[in-house]
XYZ file of C-alpha atoms in Angstrom:
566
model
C -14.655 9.980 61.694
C -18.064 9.450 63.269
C -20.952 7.045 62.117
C -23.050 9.429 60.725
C -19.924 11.427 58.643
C -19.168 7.660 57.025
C -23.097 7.191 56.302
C -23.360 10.168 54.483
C -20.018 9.469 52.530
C -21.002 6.108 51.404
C -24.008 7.610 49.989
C -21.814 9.931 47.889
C -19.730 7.210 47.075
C -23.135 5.146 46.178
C -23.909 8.243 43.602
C -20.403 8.264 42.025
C -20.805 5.034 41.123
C -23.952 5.064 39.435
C -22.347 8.139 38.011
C -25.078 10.888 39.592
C -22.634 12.964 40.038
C -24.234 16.085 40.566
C -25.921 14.884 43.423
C -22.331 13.609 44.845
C -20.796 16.724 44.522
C -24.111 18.672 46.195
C -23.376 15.776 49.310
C -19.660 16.241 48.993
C -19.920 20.340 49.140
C -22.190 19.959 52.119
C -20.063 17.325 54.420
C -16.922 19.955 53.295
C -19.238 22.839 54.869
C -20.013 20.471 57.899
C -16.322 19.719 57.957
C -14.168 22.696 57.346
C -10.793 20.820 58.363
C -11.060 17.385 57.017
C -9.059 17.371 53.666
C -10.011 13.301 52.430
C -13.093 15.072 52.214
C -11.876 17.761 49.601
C -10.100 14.795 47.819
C -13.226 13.152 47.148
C -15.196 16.311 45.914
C -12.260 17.061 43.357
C -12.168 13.766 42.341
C -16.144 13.847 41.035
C -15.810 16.932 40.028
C -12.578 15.754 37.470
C -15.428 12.855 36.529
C -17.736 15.689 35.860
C -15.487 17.542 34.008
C -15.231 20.630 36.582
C -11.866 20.740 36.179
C -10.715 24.341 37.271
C -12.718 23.759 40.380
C -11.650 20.040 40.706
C -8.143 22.134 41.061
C -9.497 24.332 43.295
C -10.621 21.358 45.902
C -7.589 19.218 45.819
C -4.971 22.375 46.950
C -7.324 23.706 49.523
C -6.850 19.684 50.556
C -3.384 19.836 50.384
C -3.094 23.111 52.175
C -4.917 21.391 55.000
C -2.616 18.752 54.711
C 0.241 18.529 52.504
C 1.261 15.067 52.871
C -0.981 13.473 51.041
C 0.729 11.766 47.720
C -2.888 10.255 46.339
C -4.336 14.213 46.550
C -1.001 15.009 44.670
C -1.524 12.331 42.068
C -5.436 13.370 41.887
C -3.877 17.121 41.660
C -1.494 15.968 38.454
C -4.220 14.187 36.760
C -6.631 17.279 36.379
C -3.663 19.098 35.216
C -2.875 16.663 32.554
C -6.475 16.724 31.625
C -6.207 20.361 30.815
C -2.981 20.457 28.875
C -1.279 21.794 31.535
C 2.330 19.402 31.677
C 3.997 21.919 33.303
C 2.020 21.649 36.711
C 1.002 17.879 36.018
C 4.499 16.985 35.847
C 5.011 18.707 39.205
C 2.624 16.817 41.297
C 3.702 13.330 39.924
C 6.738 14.077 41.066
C 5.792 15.529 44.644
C 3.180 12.320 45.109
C 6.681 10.327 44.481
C 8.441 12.186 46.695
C 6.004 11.786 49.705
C 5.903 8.208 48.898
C 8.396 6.584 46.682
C 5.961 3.411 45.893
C 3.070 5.709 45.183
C 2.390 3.275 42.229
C -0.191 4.811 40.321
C 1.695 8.260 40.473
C 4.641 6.966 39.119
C 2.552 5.023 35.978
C 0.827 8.363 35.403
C 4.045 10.017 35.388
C 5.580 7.630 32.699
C 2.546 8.030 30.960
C 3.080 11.721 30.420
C 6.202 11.776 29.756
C 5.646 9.486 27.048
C 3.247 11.603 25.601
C 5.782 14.445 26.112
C 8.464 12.221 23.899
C 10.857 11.485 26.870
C 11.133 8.125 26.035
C 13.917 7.322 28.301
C 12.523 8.868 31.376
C 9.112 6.996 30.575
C 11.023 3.513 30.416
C 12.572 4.027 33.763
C 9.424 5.296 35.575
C 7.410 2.197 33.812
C 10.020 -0.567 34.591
C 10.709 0.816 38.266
C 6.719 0.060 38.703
C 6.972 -3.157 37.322
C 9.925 -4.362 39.535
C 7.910 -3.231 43.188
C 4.328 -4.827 41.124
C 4.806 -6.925 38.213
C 1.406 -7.534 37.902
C 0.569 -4.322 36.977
C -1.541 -4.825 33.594
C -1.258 -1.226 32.533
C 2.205 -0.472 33.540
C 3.155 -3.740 30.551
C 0.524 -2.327 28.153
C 2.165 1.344 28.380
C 5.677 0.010 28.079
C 4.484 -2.218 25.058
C 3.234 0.973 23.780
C 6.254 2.960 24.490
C 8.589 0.240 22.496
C 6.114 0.308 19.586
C 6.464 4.023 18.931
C 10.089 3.754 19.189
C 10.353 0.799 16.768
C 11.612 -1.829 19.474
C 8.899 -4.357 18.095
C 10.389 -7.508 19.876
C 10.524 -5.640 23.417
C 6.866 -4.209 22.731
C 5.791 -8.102 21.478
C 7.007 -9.616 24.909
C 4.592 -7.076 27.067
C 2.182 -7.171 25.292
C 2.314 -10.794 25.342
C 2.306 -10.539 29.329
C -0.448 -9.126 28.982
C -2.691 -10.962 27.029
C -1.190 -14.199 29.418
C -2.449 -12.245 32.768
C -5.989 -10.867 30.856
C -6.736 -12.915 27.539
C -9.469 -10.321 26.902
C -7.900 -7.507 26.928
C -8.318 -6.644 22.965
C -6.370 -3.902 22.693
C -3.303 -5.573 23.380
C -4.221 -8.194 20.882
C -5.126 -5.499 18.333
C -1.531 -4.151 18.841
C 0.181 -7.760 18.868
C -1.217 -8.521 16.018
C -0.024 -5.629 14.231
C 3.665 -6.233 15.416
C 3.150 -9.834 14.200
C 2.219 -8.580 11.054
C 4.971 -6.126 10.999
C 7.578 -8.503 12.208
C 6.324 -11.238 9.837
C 4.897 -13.745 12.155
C 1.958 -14.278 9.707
C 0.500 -17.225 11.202
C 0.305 -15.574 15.048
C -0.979 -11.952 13.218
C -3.780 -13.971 11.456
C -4.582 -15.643 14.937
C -5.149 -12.221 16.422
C -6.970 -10.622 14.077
C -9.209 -13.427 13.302
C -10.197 -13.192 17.673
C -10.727 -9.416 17.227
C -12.994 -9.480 13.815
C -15.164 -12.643 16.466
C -15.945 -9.932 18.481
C -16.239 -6.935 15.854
C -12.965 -4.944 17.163
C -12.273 -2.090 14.548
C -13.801 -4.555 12.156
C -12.489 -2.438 9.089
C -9.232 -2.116 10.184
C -9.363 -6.146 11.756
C -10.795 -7.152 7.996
C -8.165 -5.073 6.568
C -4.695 -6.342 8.408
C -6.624 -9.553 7.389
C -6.416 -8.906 3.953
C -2.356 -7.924 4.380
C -1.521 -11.271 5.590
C -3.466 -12.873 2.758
C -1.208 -10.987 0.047
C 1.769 -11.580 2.504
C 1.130 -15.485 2.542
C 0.581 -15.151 -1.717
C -3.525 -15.715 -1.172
C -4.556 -12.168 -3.615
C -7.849 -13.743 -3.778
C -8.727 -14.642 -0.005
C -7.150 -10.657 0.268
C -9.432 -9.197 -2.315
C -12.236 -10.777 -0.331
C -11.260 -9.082 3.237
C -10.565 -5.924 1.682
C -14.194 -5.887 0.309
C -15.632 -7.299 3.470
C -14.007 -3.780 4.981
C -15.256 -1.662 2.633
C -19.064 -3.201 3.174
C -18.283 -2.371 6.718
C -16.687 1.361 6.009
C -17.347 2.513 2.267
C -14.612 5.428 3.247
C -12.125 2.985 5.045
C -8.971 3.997 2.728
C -6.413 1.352 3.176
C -8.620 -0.954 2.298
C -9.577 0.435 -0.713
C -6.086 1.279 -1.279
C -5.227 -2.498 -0.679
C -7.630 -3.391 -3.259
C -6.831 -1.084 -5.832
C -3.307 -2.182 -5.353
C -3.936 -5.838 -5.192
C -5.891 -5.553 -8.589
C -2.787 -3.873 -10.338
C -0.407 -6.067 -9.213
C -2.559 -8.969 -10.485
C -3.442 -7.167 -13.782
C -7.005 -6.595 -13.048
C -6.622 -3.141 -14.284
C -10.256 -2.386 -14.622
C -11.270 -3.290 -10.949
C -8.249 -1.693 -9.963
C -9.369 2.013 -12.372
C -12.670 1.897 -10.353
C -11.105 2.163 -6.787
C -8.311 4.266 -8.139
C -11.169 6.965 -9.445
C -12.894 6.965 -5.995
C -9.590 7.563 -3.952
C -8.308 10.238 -6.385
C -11.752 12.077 -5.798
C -10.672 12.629 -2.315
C -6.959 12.936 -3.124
C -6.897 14.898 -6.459
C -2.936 15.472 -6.263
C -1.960 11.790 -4.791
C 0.943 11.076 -7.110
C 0.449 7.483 -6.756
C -3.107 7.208 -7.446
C -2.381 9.291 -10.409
C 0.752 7.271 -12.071
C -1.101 3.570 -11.101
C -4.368 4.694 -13.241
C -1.681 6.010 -15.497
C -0.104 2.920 -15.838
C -3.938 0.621 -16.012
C -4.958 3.005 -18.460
C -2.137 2.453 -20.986
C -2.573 -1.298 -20.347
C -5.574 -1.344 -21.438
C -4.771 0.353 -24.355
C -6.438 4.022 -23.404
C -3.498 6.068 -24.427
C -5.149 9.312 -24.275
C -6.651 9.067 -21.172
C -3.163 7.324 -19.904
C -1.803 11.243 -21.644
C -3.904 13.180 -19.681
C -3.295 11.210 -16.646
C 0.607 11.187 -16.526
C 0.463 15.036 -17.306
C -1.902 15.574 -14.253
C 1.077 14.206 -12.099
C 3.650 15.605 -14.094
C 2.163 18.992 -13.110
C 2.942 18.094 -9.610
C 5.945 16.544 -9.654
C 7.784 17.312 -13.176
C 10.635 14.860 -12.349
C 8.641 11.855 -11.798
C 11.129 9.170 -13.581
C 8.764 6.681 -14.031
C 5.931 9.261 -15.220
C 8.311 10.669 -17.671
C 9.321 7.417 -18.702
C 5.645 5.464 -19.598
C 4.073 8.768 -20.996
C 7.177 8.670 -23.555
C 6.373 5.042 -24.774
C 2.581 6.115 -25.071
C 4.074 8.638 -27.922
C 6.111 5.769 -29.427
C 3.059 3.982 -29.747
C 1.591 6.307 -31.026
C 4.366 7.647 -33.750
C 5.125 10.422 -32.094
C 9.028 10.579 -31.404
C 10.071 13.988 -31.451
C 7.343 14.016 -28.122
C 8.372 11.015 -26.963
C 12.365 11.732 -27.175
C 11.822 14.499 -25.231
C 9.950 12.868 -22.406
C 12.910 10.419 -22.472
C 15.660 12.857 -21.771
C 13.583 14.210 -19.376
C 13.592 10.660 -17.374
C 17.241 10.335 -18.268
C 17.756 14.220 -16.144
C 15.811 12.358 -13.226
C 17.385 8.998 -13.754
C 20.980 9.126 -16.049
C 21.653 5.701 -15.772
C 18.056 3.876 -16.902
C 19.010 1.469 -19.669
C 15.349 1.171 -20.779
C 15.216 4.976 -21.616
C 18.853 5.150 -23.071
C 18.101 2.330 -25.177
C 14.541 3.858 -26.445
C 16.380 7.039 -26.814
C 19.026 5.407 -28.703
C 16.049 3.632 -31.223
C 14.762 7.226 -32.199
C 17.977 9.131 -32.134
C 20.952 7.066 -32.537
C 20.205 3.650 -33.778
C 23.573 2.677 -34.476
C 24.826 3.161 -31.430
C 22.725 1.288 -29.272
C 23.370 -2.556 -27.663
C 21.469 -5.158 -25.747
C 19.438 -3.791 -23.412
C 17.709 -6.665 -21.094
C 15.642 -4.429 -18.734
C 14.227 -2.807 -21.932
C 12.770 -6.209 -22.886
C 11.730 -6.893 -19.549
C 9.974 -3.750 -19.034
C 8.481 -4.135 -22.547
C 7.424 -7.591 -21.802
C 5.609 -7.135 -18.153
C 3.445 -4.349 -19.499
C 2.899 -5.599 -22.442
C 1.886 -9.413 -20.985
C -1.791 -8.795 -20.308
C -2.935 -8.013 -23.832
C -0.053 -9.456 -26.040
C -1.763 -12.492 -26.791
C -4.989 -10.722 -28.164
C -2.517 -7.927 -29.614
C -0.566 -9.981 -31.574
C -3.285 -12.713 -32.634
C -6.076 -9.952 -33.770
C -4.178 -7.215 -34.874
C -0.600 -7.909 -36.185
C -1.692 -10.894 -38.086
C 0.817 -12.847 -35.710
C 1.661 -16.184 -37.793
C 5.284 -17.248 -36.416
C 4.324 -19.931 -34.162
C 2.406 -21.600 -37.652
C 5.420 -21.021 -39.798
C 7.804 -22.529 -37.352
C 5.646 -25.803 -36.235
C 5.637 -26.646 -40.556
C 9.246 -26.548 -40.505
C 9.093 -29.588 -38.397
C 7.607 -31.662 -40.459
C 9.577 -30.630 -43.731
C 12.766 -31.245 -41.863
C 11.386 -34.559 -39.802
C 12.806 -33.324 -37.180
C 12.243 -35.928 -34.274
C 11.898 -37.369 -32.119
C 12.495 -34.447 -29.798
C 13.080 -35.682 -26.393
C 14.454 -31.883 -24.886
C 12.986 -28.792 -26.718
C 14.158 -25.478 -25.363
C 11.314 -22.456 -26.395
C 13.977 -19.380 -25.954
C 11.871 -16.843 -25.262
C 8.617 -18.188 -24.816
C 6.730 -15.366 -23.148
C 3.003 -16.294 -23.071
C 3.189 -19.769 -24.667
C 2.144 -18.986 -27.971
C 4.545 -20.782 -29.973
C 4.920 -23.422 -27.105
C 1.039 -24.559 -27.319
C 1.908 -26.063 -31.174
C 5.258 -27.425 -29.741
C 4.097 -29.396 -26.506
C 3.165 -32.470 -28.532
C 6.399 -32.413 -30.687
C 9.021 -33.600 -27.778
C 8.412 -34.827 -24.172
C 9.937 -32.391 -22.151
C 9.755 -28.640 -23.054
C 11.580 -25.892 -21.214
C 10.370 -22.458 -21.549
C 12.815 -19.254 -20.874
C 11.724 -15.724 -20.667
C 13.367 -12.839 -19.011
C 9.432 -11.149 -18.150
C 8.196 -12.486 -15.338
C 4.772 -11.067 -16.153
C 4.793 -13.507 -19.846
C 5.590 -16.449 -17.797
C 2.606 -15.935 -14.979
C 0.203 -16.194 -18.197
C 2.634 -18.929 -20.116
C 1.784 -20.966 -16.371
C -1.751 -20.698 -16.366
C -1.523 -22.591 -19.819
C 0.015 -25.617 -18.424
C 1.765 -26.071 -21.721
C 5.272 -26.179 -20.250
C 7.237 -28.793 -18.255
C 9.384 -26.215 -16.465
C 9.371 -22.488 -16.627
C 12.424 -19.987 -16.012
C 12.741 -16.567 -15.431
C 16.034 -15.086 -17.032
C 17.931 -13.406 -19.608
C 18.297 -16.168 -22.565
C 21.710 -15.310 -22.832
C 22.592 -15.913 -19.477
C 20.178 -19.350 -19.030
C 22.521 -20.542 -22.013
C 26.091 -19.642 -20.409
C 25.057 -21.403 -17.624
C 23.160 -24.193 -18.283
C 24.809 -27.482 -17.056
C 21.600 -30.150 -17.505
C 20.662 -32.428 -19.969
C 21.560 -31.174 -24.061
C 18.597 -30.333 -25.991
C 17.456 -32.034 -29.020
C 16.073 -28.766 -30.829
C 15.929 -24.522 -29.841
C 13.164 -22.333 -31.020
C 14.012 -18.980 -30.688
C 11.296 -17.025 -32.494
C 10.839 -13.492 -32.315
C 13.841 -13.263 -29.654
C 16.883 -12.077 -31.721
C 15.326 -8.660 -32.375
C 15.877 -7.682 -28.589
C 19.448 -8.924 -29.283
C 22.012 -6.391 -30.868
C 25.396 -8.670 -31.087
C 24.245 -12.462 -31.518
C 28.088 -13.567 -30.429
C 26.795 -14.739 -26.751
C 23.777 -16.279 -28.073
C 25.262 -18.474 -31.082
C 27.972 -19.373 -28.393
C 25.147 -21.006 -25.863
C 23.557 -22.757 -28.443
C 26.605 -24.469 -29.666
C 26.891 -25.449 -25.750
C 23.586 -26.807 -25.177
C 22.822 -28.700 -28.214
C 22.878 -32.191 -28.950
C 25.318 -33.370 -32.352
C 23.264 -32.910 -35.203
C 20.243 -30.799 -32.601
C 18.424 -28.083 -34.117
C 18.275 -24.699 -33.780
C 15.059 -22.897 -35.430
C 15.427 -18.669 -34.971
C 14.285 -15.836 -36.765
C 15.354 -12.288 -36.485
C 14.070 -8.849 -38.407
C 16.447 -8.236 -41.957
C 19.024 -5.518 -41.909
C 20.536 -5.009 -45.519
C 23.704 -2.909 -44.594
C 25.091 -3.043 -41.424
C 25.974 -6.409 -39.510
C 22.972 -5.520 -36.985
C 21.627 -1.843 -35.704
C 18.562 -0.792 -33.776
C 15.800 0.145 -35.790
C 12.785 2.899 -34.731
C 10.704 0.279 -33.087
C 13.347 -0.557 -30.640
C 14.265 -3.862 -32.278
C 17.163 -5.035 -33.811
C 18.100 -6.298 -37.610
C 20.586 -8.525 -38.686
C 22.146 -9.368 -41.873
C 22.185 -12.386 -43.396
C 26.065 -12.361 -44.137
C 26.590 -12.000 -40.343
C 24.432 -14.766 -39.215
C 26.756 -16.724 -41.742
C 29.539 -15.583 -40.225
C 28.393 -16.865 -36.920
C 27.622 -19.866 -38.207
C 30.756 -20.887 -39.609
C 32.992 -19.468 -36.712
C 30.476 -21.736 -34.027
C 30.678 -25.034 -36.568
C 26.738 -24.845 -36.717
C 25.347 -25.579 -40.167
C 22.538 -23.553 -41.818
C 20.781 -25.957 -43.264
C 18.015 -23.585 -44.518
C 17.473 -19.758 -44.535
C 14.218 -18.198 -45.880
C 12.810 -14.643 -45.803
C 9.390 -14.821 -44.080
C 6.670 -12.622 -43.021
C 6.018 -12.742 -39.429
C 3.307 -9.908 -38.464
C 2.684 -6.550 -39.504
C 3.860 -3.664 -37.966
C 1.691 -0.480 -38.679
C -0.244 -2.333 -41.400
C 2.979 -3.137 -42.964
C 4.512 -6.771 -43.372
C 7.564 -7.226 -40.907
C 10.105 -9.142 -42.458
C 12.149 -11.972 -40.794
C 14.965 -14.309 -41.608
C 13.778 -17.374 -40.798
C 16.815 -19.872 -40.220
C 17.558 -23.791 -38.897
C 20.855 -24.514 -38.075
C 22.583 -27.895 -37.410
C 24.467 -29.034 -34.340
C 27.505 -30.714 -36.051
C 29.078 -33.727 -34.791
């Protein structure tokens, strides 16, 4: 190649790089019609004209090169990438493969090759192409990155995690291999490294929505909703329309009961997504917490529309009728959700309170469902509008019995802490046992209680091996009790000689107990005799009380303290 041939080429190299390519090509077409026979020549005119996106006439160039001389594996490579860039795998896939063939550690061939055939789905063939590169150069950055990639989309986080670990230890700033390793982080659970990379990428602005966003998922992951709320809004100041985060928030605000933040985010995502079955059932559900029933009806039969055997639609739409008196509607609903679900014991035992209330037994999910929805208003619900007066009644009893001093008191049932707040300065220690997780998150922020438990009272009392207790309140607990056998039994276990146990339950004047409308259960007085006397437990008083109201209407209640004997 004489002087003047590799002047003029370095000048069209000179315009490539400072991407003028037109005038490249113009040089490169004139030093191809200077020199007919001299195919590098044609390589470097396709090439620019694959920058410049003259594809079909890239083509063109690089076989008239290879028909001057056909053993050239970089024009076959050069060939294969303009194919690829037109969709056509067929004849991409050909020219890898004859670049390899000419020369078996044509490197960047056989990366390009992987490369398609990962994008093809040939996983396998990808793997072997990508590791065969990495065994003749294993520093080559890409040929890691690629195979990282390839693991991730088959689920092989671990083998993805070590390349594109390799990576970041040969090029710290190459970002997208952090943005991907801290994904798998996050998916694998390694919250502390995911938070490391995603904190690097929102320093320098990478995908700051989605960066803000992952943030936010490790904050709920690592129990910090607040620190998540924060990212998630941080992403939506950045991207308004960014919908994870927004479904992030919304989410995060239901799952703390914040059911009016979460309603706002809800309304803007169902905008976009009218017929999202989730967005519809969760501003279902944060409507009829808030005590909206009507717009919680009209949202539940939106989604019911869509998907008509939607248990859990079926389910909540049924107890907004029983709330609202309706239970011919609301029985309905319910053996509706029993078609989609036959063996819910929530719905059977609702079901059983409007159809069959003799029928029907102890049903602890039904209280614990009750309980967690019901959590976030109860206290205002029961204190402003059933003229709630238990936890007053039950606190005089201790001073007309002198009941003390009280160094173990067990509040069975204490759900919020209502009763608990008069008992904390009656005894020393206080134990409080509900089976709704949901009561107990608001009975904690109260700091009334010593210890809190989560469980079935029946179940705490079978098993309960610590210290005796010097008195048991059980108020407003025995109506989500059918038979009182198991219960009367624990108490005569865990109380001291001469303890007390202080309970009330709703009256039933015929049968030994049955399930009334309201999904509570009565007892007689003769039975809780009975009990009494086959357990050795004295009932040292009984009296009929009023409790709350119930519709307007007083609720009556046994009120009863029983005696330990010795």
């Amino acid at each position: 190649m004489d002087a003047i041939l590799k002047n003029k080429l370095t000048q069209a190299f000179a315009y490539q790089k400072d991407n003028q390519l037109d005038k490249a090509i113009t040089l490169y077409q004139k030093l191809h019609q200077d020199h007919p026979y001299e195919p590098q020549i044609l390589n470097y005119l396709g090439v620019a004209l694959a920058q410049a996106q003259h594809l079909e006439e890239a083509i063109t160039a690089f076989k008239k090169a290879l028909k001057l001389d056909s053993n050239q594996p970089a024009v076959c490579n050069n060939l294969a990438n303009a194919y690829k860039q037109i969709h056509d795998y067929h004849e991409a896939l050909i020219y890898y493969q004859r670049a390899l063939d000419l020369d078996d550690t044509a490197l960047q061939a056989r990366h390009n090759l992987a490369n398609l055939l990962s994008l093809e789905g040939r996983f396998a063939e990808a793997q072997t192409h990508y590791i065969k590169v990495i065994e003749q150069a294993p520093d080559f950055t890409l040929a890691h990155y690629h195979l990282g990639l390839l693991w991730f989309k088959q689920q092989r986080y671990l083998k993805a995690i070590d390349c594109f670990e390799y990576v970041i230890y040969q090029h710290p700033e190459h970002l997208e291999s952090l943005r991907h390793l801290g994904v798998l982080y996050l998916e694998t659970n390694q919250l502390n490294k995911a938070h490391e990379c995603f904190a690097i990428l929102k320093k320098h602005a990478i995908e700051l929505p989605d960066t803000l966003t992952n943030l936010g998922v490790i904050a709920l992951k690592q129990d910090m909703p607040q620190e998540a709320i924060d990212y998630f809004t941080q992403a939506l100041a950045e991207d308004n329309q960014h919908e994870k985060a927004r479904h992030n928030l919304a989410a995060t605000f239901m799952h703390h009961d914040l059911f009016e933040n979460a309603l706002m985010h809800y309304d803007v995502l169902l905008k976009h997504h009218p017929h999202n079955t989730e967005y519809l059932y969760n501003m279902g559900v944060a409507q009829m917490a808030l005590g909206h029933l009507n717009q919680a009806i009209n949202l539940f039969k939106q989604l019911l529309i869509i998907k008509p055997a939607h248990f859990a639609t079926l389910n909540n739409l049924a107890a907004v009728y029983i709330r609202l008196n309706k239970k011919t509607t609301a029985a309905t609903l319910l053996k509706q959700a029993l078609q989609a679900n036959p063996d819910d014991k929530p719905s059977q035992h609702m079901l059983a309170a409007i159809e069959h209330p003799t029928k029907a037994t102890t049903c602890p999910e039904y209280a614990r469902n009750l309980f967690d929805n019901y959590a976030l208003y109860y206290d205002n619900h029961v204190q402003n509008y059933l003229n709630y007066t238990l936890p007053e009644q039950i606190t005089a009893l201790f001073n007309d019995l002198v009941i003390s001093p009280i160094e173990t008191l067990l509040d069975a049932g204490c759900g919020t802490g209502l009763i608990g707040a008069h008992l904390r300065s009656l005894c020393r220690y206080l134990i409080g046992v509900d089976i709704s997780p949901k009561m107990l998150e608001h009975a904690k922020r109260k700091a009334i209680y010593d210890k809190l438990v989560t469980a079935d009272i029946e179940v705490f009392l079978k098993n309960y091996k610590d210290a005796l207790f010097d008195v048991i309140v059980a108020a407003d607990v025995l109506p989500y009790l059918g038979d009182l056998a198991l219960f009367f039994q624990g108490i005569k276990k865990t109380l001291k000689p001469e303890g007390y146990c202080i309970l009330t339950t709703e009256i039933s004047l015929q049968e030994s107990w049955h399930l009334n409308a309201t999904s509570r259960f009565s007892h007689n007085l003769e039975y809780l005799q009975d009990l009494c006397a086959f357990y050795q437990l004295d009932m040292v008083l009984h009296t009929k009380i009023n409790a709350r109201q119930q519709e307007d209407t007083d609720v009556g209640m046994h009120l009863l303290v029983l005696r330990q004997n010795l």
